[in-house]
Tab-separated table of C-alpha atoms in Angstrom:
chain	number	residue	atom	x	y	z
A	32	UNK	CA	-10.245	-11.180	27.293
A	33	UNK	CA	-9.405	-13.903	29.719
A	34	UNK	CA	-7.205	-12.843	32.692
A	35	UNK	CA	-3.701	-14.780	33.108
A	36	UNK	CA	-4.621	-17.444	35.783
A	37	UNK	CA	-1.194	-15.646	37.599
A	38	UNK	CA	-3.577	-12.620	38.622
A	39	UNK	CA	-3.308	-11.070	42.378
A	40	UNK	CA	0.062	-11.913	43.354
A	41	UNK	CA	0.545	-9.091	44.558
A	42	UNK	CA	0.758	-6.610	41.443
A	43	UNK	CA	0.018	-3.342	40.866
A	44	UNK	CA	-2.806	-2.053	39.813
A	45	UNK	CA	-1.878	0.119	36.923
A	46	UNK	CA	-4.058	3.187	36.457
A	47	UNK	CA	-3.199	2.674	32.283
A	48	UNK	CA	-4.436	-1.014	32.085
A	49	UNK	CA	-7.337	-0.750	29.844
A	50	UNK	CA	-10.245	-1.605	29.830
A	51	UNK	CA	-11.428	-4.539	27.901
A	52	UNK	CA	-7.325	-6.346	28.032
A	53	UNK	CA	-6.513	-7.888	30.948
A	54	UNK	CA	-3.361	-8.377	33.085
A	55	UNK	CA	-2.167	-11.618	30.883
A	56	UNK	CA	1.418	-13.863	30.331
A	57	UNK	CA	2.331	-12.536	26.951
A	58	UNK	CA	5.391	-14.493	25.187
A	59	UNK	CA	7.364	-11.706	22.355
A	60	UNK	CA	9.486	-13.712	19.822
A	61	UNK	CA	12.244	-11.335	18.912
A	62	UNK	CA	14.831	-9.927	20.443
A	63	UNK	CA	15.412	-6.916	17.635
A	64	UNK	CA	13.976	-3.684	18.207
A	65	UNK	CA	10.203	-4.549	16.949
A	66	UNK	CA	10.215	-7.187	19.791
A	67	UNK	CA	12.440	-4.811	22.243
A	68	UNK	CA	9.171	-2.070	21.286
A	69	UNK	CA	6.680	-4.396	21.273
A	70	UNK	CA	7.409	-5.951	25.035
A	71	UNK	CA	8.341	-2.548	26.759
A	72	UNK	CA	5.035	-1.355	25.969
A	73	UNK	CA	3.800	-4.834	27.593
A	74	UNK	CA	5.295	-4.400	30.186
A	75	UNK	CA	4.303	-1.209	31.002
A	76	UNK	CA	0.852	-1.928	30.690
A	77	UNK	CA	1.380	-4.649	33.825
A	78	UNK	CA	1.767	-7.637	31.595
A	79	UNK	CA	3.795	-10.315	32.130
A	80	UNK	CA	6.174	-10.304	29.314
A	81	UNK	CA	8.826	-13.714	28.099
A	82	UNK	CA	10.726	-12.556	25.518
A	83	UNK	CA	11.702	-15.092	23.104
A	84	UNK	CA	15.203	-16.430	21.171
A	85	UNK	CA	16.715	-19.031	19.442
A	86	UNK	CA	18.707	-19.880	22.652
A	87	UNK	CA	18.214	-18.419	26.319
A	88	UNK	CA	21.241	-16.814	25.961
A	89	UNK	CA	20.141	-13.714	23.723
A	90	UNK	CA	21.966	-10.758	24.927
A	91	UNK	CA	19.289	-8.140	23.858
A	92	UNK	CA	16.896	-9.996	25.688
A	93	UNK	CA	18.565	-9.897	28.854
A	94	UNK	CA	19.337	-6.547	28.552
A	95	UNK	CA	15.799	-5.718	28.520
A	96	UNK	CA	15.011	-8.390	31.069
A	97	UNK	CA	17.383	-5.716	33.186
A	98	UNK	CA	16.007	-2.719	32.432
A	99	UNK	CA	12.553	-3.780	32.492
A	100	UNK	CA	12.507	-5.685	35.792
A	101	UNK	CA	10.670	-8.558	37.506
A	102	UNK	CA	7.643	-8.456	34.977
A	103	UNK	CA	9.808	-9.743	32.545
A	104	UNK	CA	11.552	-12.396	31.334
A	105	UNK	CA	14.005	-14.252	28.508
A	106	UNK	CA	13.983	-17.802	27.446
A	107	UNK	CA	14.618	-20.226	24.041
A	108	UNK	CA	12.397	-20.042	21.893
A	109	UNK	CA	9.756	-22.940	23.083
A	110	UNK	CA	10.177	-22.075	26.823
A	111	UNK	CA	8.322	-18.612	25.783
A	112	UNK	CA	5.484	-20.129	23.955
A	113	UNK	CA	4.594	-22.476	26.514
A	114	UNK	CA	4.401	-19.285	29.299
A	115	UNK	CA	2.638	-17.095	26.810
A	116	UNK	CA	-0.755	-16.861	27.049
A	117	UNK	CA	-0.576	-14.964	24.040
A	118	UNK	CA	1.726	-14.630	21.226
A	119	UNK	CA	3.323	-11.771	19.209
A	120	UNK	CA	5.681	-13.279	16.297
A	121	UNK	CA	8.605	-10.051	15.749
A	122	UNK	CA	11.092	-12.368	14.322
A	123	UNK	CA	12.999	-11.657	11.047
A	124	UNK	CA	9.599	-12.276	8.554
A	125	UNK	CA	12.421	-14.227	6.479
A	126	UNK	CA	11.916	-16.984	9.074
A	127	UNK	CA	9.588	-16.209	11.311
A	128	UNK	CA	7.920	-20.262	10.247
A	129	UNK	CA	12.029	-21.414	11.211
A	130	UNK	CA	11.350	-19.836	14.592
A	131	UNK	CA	8.011	-20.415	15.326
A	132	UNK	CA	8.648	-24.226	14.768
A	133	UNK	CA	10.765	-24.172	17.163
A	134	UNK	CA	9.173	-22.430	18.933
A	135	UNK	CA	6.508	-25.394	18.695
A	136	UNK	CA	3.190	-26.281	17.216
A	137	UNK	CA	2.263	-27.631	20.055
A	138	UNK	CA	3.376	-25.047	22.569
A	139	UNK	CA	1.521	-22.416	20.431
A	140	UNK	CA	-1.844	-24.625	19.878
A	141	UNK	CA	-4.670	-22.384	20.896
A	142	UNK	CA	-3.352	-19.791	21.472
A	143	UNK	CA	-4.099	-16.382	19.286
A	144	UNK	CA	-0.758	-15.203	17.419
A	145	UNK	CA	0.044	-11.699	16.531
A	146	UNK	CA	2.326	-11.530	13.558
A	147	UNK	CA	3.417	-7.695	13.190
A	148	UNK	CA	6.578	-9.196	10.765
A	149	UNK	CA	7.189	-8.574	7.377
A	150	UNK	CA	9.312	-10.856	4.967
A	151	UNK	CA	11.565	-9.077	3.334
A	152	UNK	CA	14.358	-9.797	0.914
A	153	UNK	CA	17.426	-7.956	2.124
A	154	UNK	CA	19.780	-8.701	-0.777
A	155	UNK	CA	17.781	-5.997	-2.436
A	156	UNK	CA	17.958	-2.055	-1.749
A	157	UNK	CA	15.452	-1.158	-0.912
A	158	UNK	CA	14.432	-4.665	0.285
A	159	UNK	CA	12.402	-6.301	-1.978
A	160	UNK	CA	8.879	-8.659	-0.883
A	161	UNK	CA	10.464	-12.357	-0.316
A	162	UNK	CA	7.077	-14.199	-0.935
A	163	UNK	CA	5.010	-14.770	-4.176
A	164	UNK	CA	3.179	-11.868	-5.105
A	165	UNK	CA	0.494	-13.213	-4.937
A	166	UNK	CA	0.617	-15.017	-1.233
A	167	UNK	CA	1.980	-13.514	2.559
A	168	UNK	CA	3.445	-14.689	5.466
A	169	UNK	CA	0.392	-13.949	7.430
A	170	UNK	CA	-1.404	-17.029	5.501
A	171	UNK	CA	1.924	-20.077	5.336
A	172	UNK	CA	1.764	-18.631	9.251
A	173	UNK	CA	-1.456	-20.121	9.539
A	174	UNK	CA	-1.084	-23.162	7.125
A	175	UNK	CA	2.219	-24.172	8.952
A	176	UNK	CA	0.060	-23.321	12.279
A	177	UNK	CA	-3.324	-24.671	11.788
A	178	UNK	CA	-4.220	-24.934	15.321
A	179	UNK	CA	-3.315	-21.239	16.080
A	180	UNK	CA	-5.271	-18.575	15.689
A	181	UNK	CA	-3.264	-16.181	13.112
A	182	UNK	CA	-3.774	-12.472	13.304
A	183	UNK	CA	-1.440	-10.274	10.771
A	184	UNK	CA	-1.323	-6.732	12.148
A	185	UNK	CA	0.605	-3.749	12.652
A	186	UNK	CA	3.233	-4.884	10.105
A	187	UNK	CA	2.589	-1.581	8.382
A	188	UNK	CA	4.118	0.853	10.642
A	189	UNK	CA	7.398	1.330	12.148
A	190	UNK	CA	7.611	-0.265	15.449
A	191	UNK	CA	7.529	3.119	17.376
A	192	UNK	CA	4.462	3.570	15.624
A	193	UNK	CA	3.339	0.462	16.553
A	194	UNK	CA	3.359	0.999	20.431
A	195	UNK	CA	3.080	4.679	20.335
A	196	UNK	CA	0.724	5.553	17.684
A	197	UNK	CA	-0.166	9.235	19.325
A	198	UNK	CA	2.819	10.633	18.332
A	199	UNK	CA	2.201	10.896	14.357
A	200	UNK	CA	-0.845	13.306	14.503
A	201	UNK	CA	-4.413	12.746	13.854
A	202	UNK	CA	-6.555	9.799	12.936
A	203	UNK	CA	-4.201	6.957	10.814
A	204	UNK	CA	-5.353	3.705	10.603
A	205	UNK	CA	-4.301	0.077	10.750
A	206	UNK	CA	-4.963	-3.191	9.710
A	207	UNK	CA	-6.666	-6.651	11.251
A	208	UNK	CA	-6.091	-9.847	9.067
A	209	UNK	CA	-7.229	-13.421	10.924
A	210	UNK	CA	-10.071	-16.073	9.434
A	211	UNK	CA	-10.553	-16.662	14.203
A	212	UNK	CA	-13.151	-13.604	14.420
A	213	UNK	CA	-12.173	-13.433	18.008
A	214	UNK	CA	-9.557	-13.067	18.048
A	215	UNK	CA	-9.010	-10.381	16.141
A	216	UNK	CA	-11.522	-8.527	18.650
A	217	UNK	CA	-8.974	-9.845	21.447
A	218	UNK	CA	-5.867	-8.105	19.118
A	219	UNK	CA	-8.500	-5.244	18.395
A	220	UNK	CA	-8.335	-4.669	21.795
A	221	UNK	CA	-4.376	-5.130	22.021
A	222	UNK	CA	-4.325	-2.147	19.864
A	223	UNK	CA	-6.767	0.092	21.948
A	224	UNK	CA	-4.499	-0.555	24.660
A	225	UNK	CA	-1.634	0.582	23.098
A	226	UNK	CA	-2.632	3.798	21.631
A	227	UNK	CA	-5.449	3.050	18.531
A	228	UNK	CA	-8.730	4.104	18.549
A	229	UNK	CA	-10.854	1.549	18.327
A	230	UNK	CA	-12.389	3.710	14.758
A	231	UNK	CA	-8.861	3.578	13.182
A	232	UNK	CA	-8.960	-0.317	12.652
A	233	UNK	CA	-10.140	-1.787	9.813
A	234	UNK	CA	-10.495	-5.024	9.846
A	235	UNK	CA	-9.586	-6.189	5.767
A	236	UNK	CA	-11.215	-10.084	6.377
A	237	UNK	CA	-9.491	-13.616	6.498
A	238	UNK	CA	-5.745	-14.357	6.798
A	239	UNK	CA	-5.514	-14.043	2.904
A	240	UNK	CA	-6.170	-10.561	3.325
A	241	UNK	CA	-3.189	-10.177	4.877
A	242	UNK	CA	-1.807	-9.588	1.053
A	243	UNK	CA	-2.659	-6.217	1.535
A	244	UNK	CA	-1.173	-4.967	4.523
A	245	UNK	CA	2.035	-7.348	3.236
A	246	UNK	CA	2.487	-6.051	0.133
A	247	UNK	CA	2.177	-2.795	0.664
A	248	UNK	CA	5.558	-2.901	2.629
A	249	UNK	CA	7.286	-2.003	-1.399
A	250	UNK	CA	5.604	1.886	-1.001
A	251	UNK	CA	6.008	1.980	3.001
A	252	UNK	CA	9.589	1.535	2.239
A	253	UNK	CA	9.532	4.319	-1.011
A	254	UNK	CA	8.107	7.086	1.257
A	255	UNK	CA	10.227	6.278	3.877
A	256	UNK	CA	12.987	6.862	1.207
A	257	UNK	CA	11.341	10.033	-0.130
A	258	UNK	CA	9.581	11.173	3.207
A	259	UNK	CA	13.192	10.568	5.470
A	260	UNK	CA	11.563	9.138	8.660
A	261	UNK	CA	9.541	6.092	9.518
A	262	UNK	CA	7.452	7.858	11.450
A	263	UNK	CA	4.942	8.333	9.213
A	264	UNK	CA	1.863	6.452	8.941
A	265	UNK	CA	-1.553	6.161	6.543
A	266	UNK	CA	-4.844	7.637	6.704
A	267	UNK	CA	-7.631	6.784	4.504
A	268	UNK	CA	-10.048	9.053	3.480
A	269	UNK	CA	-13.323	8.994	2.404
B	97	UNK	CA	4.491	22.775	-21.670
B	98	UNK	CA	4.966	23.150	-24.678
B	99	UNK	CA	1.971	24.675	-26.690
B	100	UNK	CA	0.426	22.389	-29.368
B	101	UNK	CA	0.981	23.541	-33.203
B	102	UNK	CA	-2.468	23.158	-33.748
B	103	UNK	CA	-3.369	26.333	-31.398
B	104	UNK	CA	-5.340	29.052	-32.719
B	105	UNK	CA	-7.604	27.277	-35.241
B	106	UNK	CA	-10.724	28.827	-33.187
B	107	UNK	CA	-10.615	26.904	-30.126
B	108	UNK	CA	-11.968	28.876	-27.450
B	109	UNK	CA	-10.105	30.081	-24.373
B	110	UNK	CA	-11.211	28.279	-21.734
B	111	UNK	CA	-11.715	29.067	-18.400
B	112	UNK	CA	-10.859	26.734	-16.651
B	113	UNK	CA	-7.488	26.117	-17.999
B	114	UNK	CA	-5.488	25.634	-15.458
B	115	UNK	CA	-2.267	27.593	-15.532
B	116	UNK	CA	1.261	25.608	-15.870
B	117	UNK	CA	-0.532	23.461	-18.761
B	118	UNK	CA	-1.066	24.673	-21.903
B	119	UNK	CA	-3.861	23.399	-24.114
B	120	UNK	CA	-2.129	19.979	-26.101
B	121	UNK	CA	-2.449	17.296	-28.234
B	122	UNK	CA	-2.911	14.289	-25.639
B	123	UNK	CA	-3.628	10.191	-26.665
B	124	UNK	CA	-5.601	8.455	-24.236
B	125	UNK	CA	-4.495	4.703	-24.698
B	126	UNK	CA	-7.737	2.471	-23.865
B	127	UNK	CA	-11.351	2.329	-24.225
B	128	UNK	CA	-12.182	1.331	-21.113
B	129	UNK	CA	-14.034	3.398	-17.788
B	130	UNK	CA	-10.478	4.286	-17.141
B	131	UNK	CA	-9.613	6.025	-20.360
B	132	UNK	CA	-13.172	7.185	-21.338
B	133	UNK	CA	-12.745	9.243	-17.594
B	134	UNK	CA	-9.395	10.518	-18.921
B	135	UNK	CA	-10.164	11.036	-22.042
B	136	UNK	CA	-13.488	12.812	-20.966
B	137	UNK	CA	-11.462	15.064	-17.917
B	138	UNK	CA	-8.673	16.222	-20.928
B	139	UNK	CA	-11.991	16.979	-22.753
B	140	UNK	CA	-13.179	19.377	-20.475
B	141	UNK	CA	-9.783	21.236	-19.433
B	142	UNK	CA	-9.764	22.040	-23.666
B	143	UNK	CA	-6.993	19.388	-24.888
B	144	UNK	CA	-8.076	17.855	-27.960
B	145	UNK	CA	-7.893	14.132	-26.904
B	146	UNK	CA	-7.502	11.337	-29.906
B	147	UNK	CA	-8.861	8.088	-27.574
B	148	UNK	CA	-6.640	4.612	-29.035
B	149	UNK	CA	-7.991	0.887	-29.550
B	150	UNK	CA	-6.942	-1.910	-31.021
B	151	UNK	CA	-9.195	-0.778	-34.424
B	152	UNK	CA	-10.409	2.370	-35.090
B	153	UNK	CA	-13.920	0.987	-34.743
B	154	UNK	CA	-13.991	0.077	-31.372
B	155	UNK	CA	-17.653	1.055	-29.787
B	156	UNK	CA	-16.451	2.668	-26.768
B	157	UNK	CA	-14.147	5.008	-28.090
B	158	UNK	CA	-17.604	5.955	-30.879
B	159	UNK	CA	-19.911	6.658	-28.557
B	160	UNK	CA	-17.059	8.620	-26.707
B	161	UNK	CA	-16.180	10.758	-29.320
B	162	UNK	CA	-20.113	11.512	-30.603
B	163	UNK	CA	-20.390	12.771	-26.604
B	164	UNK	CA	-17.535	14.375	-26.087
B	165	UNK	CA	-17.633	16.520	-29.298
B	166	UNK	CA	-15.086	18.288	-32.241
B	167	UNK	CA	-12.060	18.878	-29.846
B	168	UNK	CA	-12.362	14.011	-29.337
B	169	UNK	CA	-11.727	11.658	-31.913
B	170	UNK	CA	-10.376	8.472	-32.578
B	171	UNK	CA	-7.971	6.063	-33.971
B	172	UNK	CA	-6.149	2.706	-34.228
B	173	UNK	CA	-3.198	2.076	-31.707
B	174	UNK	CA	-0.695	3.559	-33.953
B	175	UNK	CA	-2.817	6.140	-35.374
B	176	UNK	CA	-3.104	7.763	-32.090
B	177	UNK	CA	0.192	7.148	-31.078
B	178	UNK	CA	1.580	9.472	-33.724
B	179	UNK	CA	-0.588	11.973	-33.385
B	180	UNK	CA	-0.735	13.023	-28.836
B	181	UNK	CA	2.329	15.601	-27.759
B	182	UNK	CA	1.538	13.271	-24.650
B	183	UNK	CA	0.038	9.119	-23.536
B	184	UNK	CA	-1.624	8.159	-21.380
B	185	UNK	CA	-2.107	4.830	-21.012
B	186	UNK	CA	-5.163	3.426	-19.919
B	187	UNK	CA	-5.386	-0.095	-21.393
B	188	UNK	CA	-5.401	-3.139	-19.282
B	189	UNK	CA	-2.209	-3.782	-17.134
B	190	UNK	CA	-2.406	-7.415	-18.356
B	191	UNK	CA	-1.966	-6.624	-22.161
B	192	UNK	CA	-0.005	-3.200	-21.846
B	193	UNK	CA	2.703	-4.153	-23.398
B	194	UNK	CA	1.469	-5.124	-26.372
B	195	UNK	CA	-0.782	-2.435	-27.380
B	196	UNK	CA	2.615	-0.175	-26.889
B	197	UNK	CA	4.209	-2.292	-29.364
B	198	UNK	CA	0.859	-2.144	-31.177
B	199	UNK	CA	1.295	1.258	-30.983
B	200	UNK	CA	4.785	1.774	-31.870
B	201	UNK	CA	7.854	2.586	-30.206
B	202	UNK	CA	8.907	5.273	-32.981
B	203	UNK	CA	5.372	7.106	-32.601
B	204	UNK	CA	6.317	6.658	-28.980
B	205	UNK	CA	9.596	8.162	-28.917
B	206	UNK	CA	10.806	11.044	-26.734
B	207	UNK	CA	7.010	11.920	-25.753
B	208	UNK	CA	5.875	11.621	-21.996
B	209	UNK	CA	3.519	8.209	-21.040
B	210	UNK	CA	1.488	8.657	-18.020
B	211	UNK	CA	0.851	5.278	-17.151
B	212	UNK	CA	-2.274	4.448	-15.298
B	213	UNK	CA	-2.829	1.148	-15.195
B	214	UNK	CA	-2.671	-1.753	-13.634
B	215	UNK	CA	-1.328	-5.474	-14.148
B	216	UNK	CA	-3.549	-8.205	-12.538
B	217	UNK	CA	-4.461	-11.004	-12.523
B	218	UNK	CA	-8.143	-11.703	-12.796
B	219	UNK	CA	-7.790	-15.435	-12.678
B	220	UNK	CA	-8.326	-14.368	-8.545
B	221	UNK	CA	-10.355	-13.248	-6.799
B	222	UNK	CA	-9.471	-10.692	-5.867
B	223	UNK	CA	-7.508	-10.532	-8.399
B	224	UNK	CA	-3.831	-10.658	-8.236
B	225	UNK	CA	-0.720	-8.839	-9.374
B	226	UNK	CA	0.315	-10.253	-11.929
B	227	UNK	CA	3.657	-9.221	-12.105
B	228	UNK	CA	6.847	-10.535	-10.140
B	229	UNK	CA	6.272	-9.434	-6.597
B	230	UNK	CA	10.174	-7.376	-7.004
B	231	UNK	CA	9.045	-5.624	-10.515
B	232	UNK	CA	6.228	-3.375	-12.060
B	233	UNK	CA	4.819	-2.386	-15.622
B	234	UNK	CA	5.899	0.723	-14.859
B	235	UNK	CA	9.241	-0.213	-15.146
B	236	UNK	CA	8.852	-3.257	-17.942
B	237	UNK	CA	7.679	-0.388	-20.010
B	238	UNK	CA	10.144	1.605	-19.825
B	239	UNK	CA	12.551	-1.194	-20.446
B	240	UNK	CA	10.920	-1.884	-23.796
B	241	UNK	CA	10.876	1.784	-25.169
B	242	UNK	CA	13.941	3.349	-23.320
B	243	UNK	CA	12.770	6.407	-25.760
B	244	UNK	CA	9.608	6.748	-24.108
B	245	UNK	CA	10.126	9.047	-20.818
B	246	UNK	CA	7.437	6.927	-18.602
B	247	UNK	CA	6.026	8.166	-15.476
B	248	UNK	CA	3.914	5.967	-13.259
B	249	UNK	CA	1.065	7.237	-11.461
B	250	UNK	CA	-3.058	7.520	-10.403
B	251	UNK	CA	-2.730	3.784	-10.072
B	252	UNK	CA	-3.471	4.275	-6.594
B	253	UNK	CA	-7.744	5.421	-7.012
B	254	UNK	CA	-10.339	4.456	-9.196
B	255	UNK	CA	-10.923	6.260	-11.928
B	256	UNK	CA	-13.344	8.527	-10.749
B	257	UNK	CA	-10.923	9.829	-8.097
B	258	UNK	CA	-8.619	9.925	-10.786
B	259	UNK	CA	-9.785	12.645	-12.144
B	260	UNK	CA	-12.171	14.752	-9.509
B	261	UNK	CA	-10.326	13.934	-6.545
B	262	UNK	CA	-11.899	16.757	-4.325
B	263	UNK	CA	-14.637	14.706	-4.053
B	264	UNK	CA	-12.998	12.852	-0.993
B	265	UNK	CA	-12.710	15.795	1.558
B	266	UNK	CA	-9.360	16.468	2.664
B	267	UNK	CA	-6.216	16.268	1.867
B	268	UNK	CA	-4.562	13.051	0.426
B	269	UNK	CA	-1.801	11.762	-1.733
B	270	UNK	CA	-0.730	10.952	-4.765
B	271	UNK	CA	1.887	9.011	-6.425
B	272	UNK	CA	4.407	9.953	-9.444
B	273	UNK	CA	7.971	8.024	-9.800
B	274	UNK	CA	9.899	8.622	-13.324
B	275	UNK	CA	13.398	8.198	-14.313
B	276	UNK	CA	12.720	11.698	-16.355
B	277	UNK	CA	12.354	14.962	-13.513
B	278	UNK	CA	11.045	16.978	-16.471
B	279	UNK	CA	8.255	13.987	-17.075
B	280	UNK	CA	7.464	14.172	-13.592
B	281	UNK	CA	7.225	17.725	-13.605
B	282	UNK	CA	4.674	18.164	-16.656
B	283	UNK	CA	1.962	15.162	-15.530
B	284	UNK	CA	2.110	16.787	-12.029
B	285	UNK	CA	0.776	20.220	-13.893
B	286	UNK	CA	-1.746	17.607	-15.283
B	287	UNK	CA	-2.276	16.505	-12.262
B	288	UNK	CA	-2.923	19.992	-10.578
B	289	UNK	CA	-4.754	20.824	-14.012
B	290	UNK	CA	-7.225	16.726	-12.720
B	291	UNK	CA	-7.807	19.339	-9.103
B	292	UNK	CA	-5.009	17.607	-6.958
B	293	UNK	CA	-3.123	20.129	-5.170
B	294	UNK	CA	0.693	20.253	-5.645
B	295	UNK	CA	1.078	19.270	-2.143
B	296	UNK	CA	-0.096	16.121	-2.140
B	297	UNK	CA	1.704	14.760	-5.350
B	298	UNK	CA	4.172	12.253	-3.431
B	299	UNK	CA	7.767	11.909	-6.118
B	300	UNK	CA	8.883	8.815	-4.797
B	301	UNK	CA	11.634	8.341	-7.706
B	302	UNK	CA	12.723	6.986	-10.397
B	303	UNK	CA	10.535	4.569	-12.555
B	304	UNK	CA	11.351	1.738	-10.116
B	305	UNK	CA	10.030	3.494	-7.112
B	306	UNK	CA	6.328	2.153	-9.813
B	307	UNK	CA	6.625	-1.021	-7.662
B	308	UNK	CA	5.654	0.849	-4.450
B	309	UNK	CA	2.159	2.348	-5.592
B	310	UNK	CA	1.115	-1.300	-8.120
B	311	UNK	CA	1.753	-3.639	-5.111
B	312	UNK	CA	-0.508	-1.627	-3.399
B	313	UNK	CA	-3.328	-2.661	-5.620
B	314	UNK	CA	-3.447	-5.940	-3.394
B	315	UNK	CA	-4.084	-3.466	-0.273
B	316	UNK	CA	-6.522	-0.933	-2.235
B	317	UNK	CA	-8.344	-4.238	-3.244
B	318	UNK	CA	-9.094	-5.116	0.140
B	319	UNK	CA	-10.343	-1.478	1.658
B	320	UNK	CA	-12.280	-1.534	-0.657
B	321	UNK	CA	-14.096	-4.953	0.082
B	322	UNK	CA	-13.271	-3.857	3.777
B	323	UNK	CA	-15.237	-0.128	3.052
B	324	UNK	CA	-18.159	-1.341	0.032
B	325	UNK	CA	-17.064	1.667	-1.804
B	326	UNK	CA	-14.234	2.467	-4.981
B	327	UNK	CA	-14.688	6.435	-3.447
B	328	UNK	CA	-11.172	6.590	-1.104
B	329	UNK	CA	-7.856	7.891	-1.120
B	330	UNK	CA	-5.206	7.439	1.409
B	331	UNK	CA	-2.739	10.437	3.351
B	332	UNK	CA	0.081	10.419	4.450
B	333	UNK	CA	0.417	11.320	8.064
B	334	UNK	CA	3.610	12.186	9.520
């Protein structure tokens, strides 16, 4: 992982900074529960994080900055996209393409975009999938932003599990999909820094494989209904 | 479970006949790998099984009868549907509604239909889902045959795992969806007779919840690609 150009400005050397992930400037697009969970986790790992939203006066983002201190900042989508060396898409999947268009293709070009979002049709109960049966948001983002290195991951668990997987007992799995092997390696190192074990990460293949984890959502939602908790994950057993 | 009217005709009392599942006359629609696996397992459990196909001269069905002996028979869809007290749908999900129409709504009325099939679009590689993103074959079958008690299950594992789940180490899960609680209980008893543990069976809810396990297929197919084997399943961990 490339280290931030901004290293050495009096930042603490963090005890929990994992091997393999250097301290970086990171953008988190989205100010909902998912964006907050990811951005807060990144701050705790010592990264410099900017939370992006439609405006630069988003109350969620302002509260998050106040809570997280000097490594945290906020801005509009374009300003935030410019800031980060790596970008997490934590926007509502249903409007993610518009959000990333506002962020600006040129501001995102060449960067890794970690897409953790789900495009849900919330007019249904439980929510349905917004996109067709044989496509995925991950693919659509990659097609819309061809210079961005999209990696789909983490969308198969709730945001608490995303950033603290060890709250679930034993081993369980998370998936990565993307066209750029180097980007998947970098994102896997980030997942490990969140607490995922390397052996738990399953590389499904190119970005078209994002259909698998995205279409898992209808089962996740029914399991959530049947179990009465979102604090679960699946383990592939063989 | 109601015992077959045909009990006591010199049939062996089988040592492995599980508690809770009486010996029955069962129809298995479909002569492919899935139909063969299910029908053969049912024979081994002591049930009287008729395999149904479009014609009554299907070579797969003829070979299966020859292999399985006196408890095995074959017939066309309608003849087979009349025979069984319970029906397994192991036809190609893409043409299941036509197959069941040929079986005859009146021949199926009141019976449990265990739908283990997946409706795949095999024009794609890997296959895509045939139906829309917010429906399922299970629901369509229930709507097309309102007097049938449809239970969706087993479609999330390959046919070897369906009937011999203990080949996968440790605990792992299987799902049931259906509108009739009694039918789900009966099907769960059958699953236990196949080797599933009661605690591994997750009742997702009514037949609309079949969307979850059906839309799991795209992930199953990518895992199959990534792992290089179909001998796996998922375990819900919490």
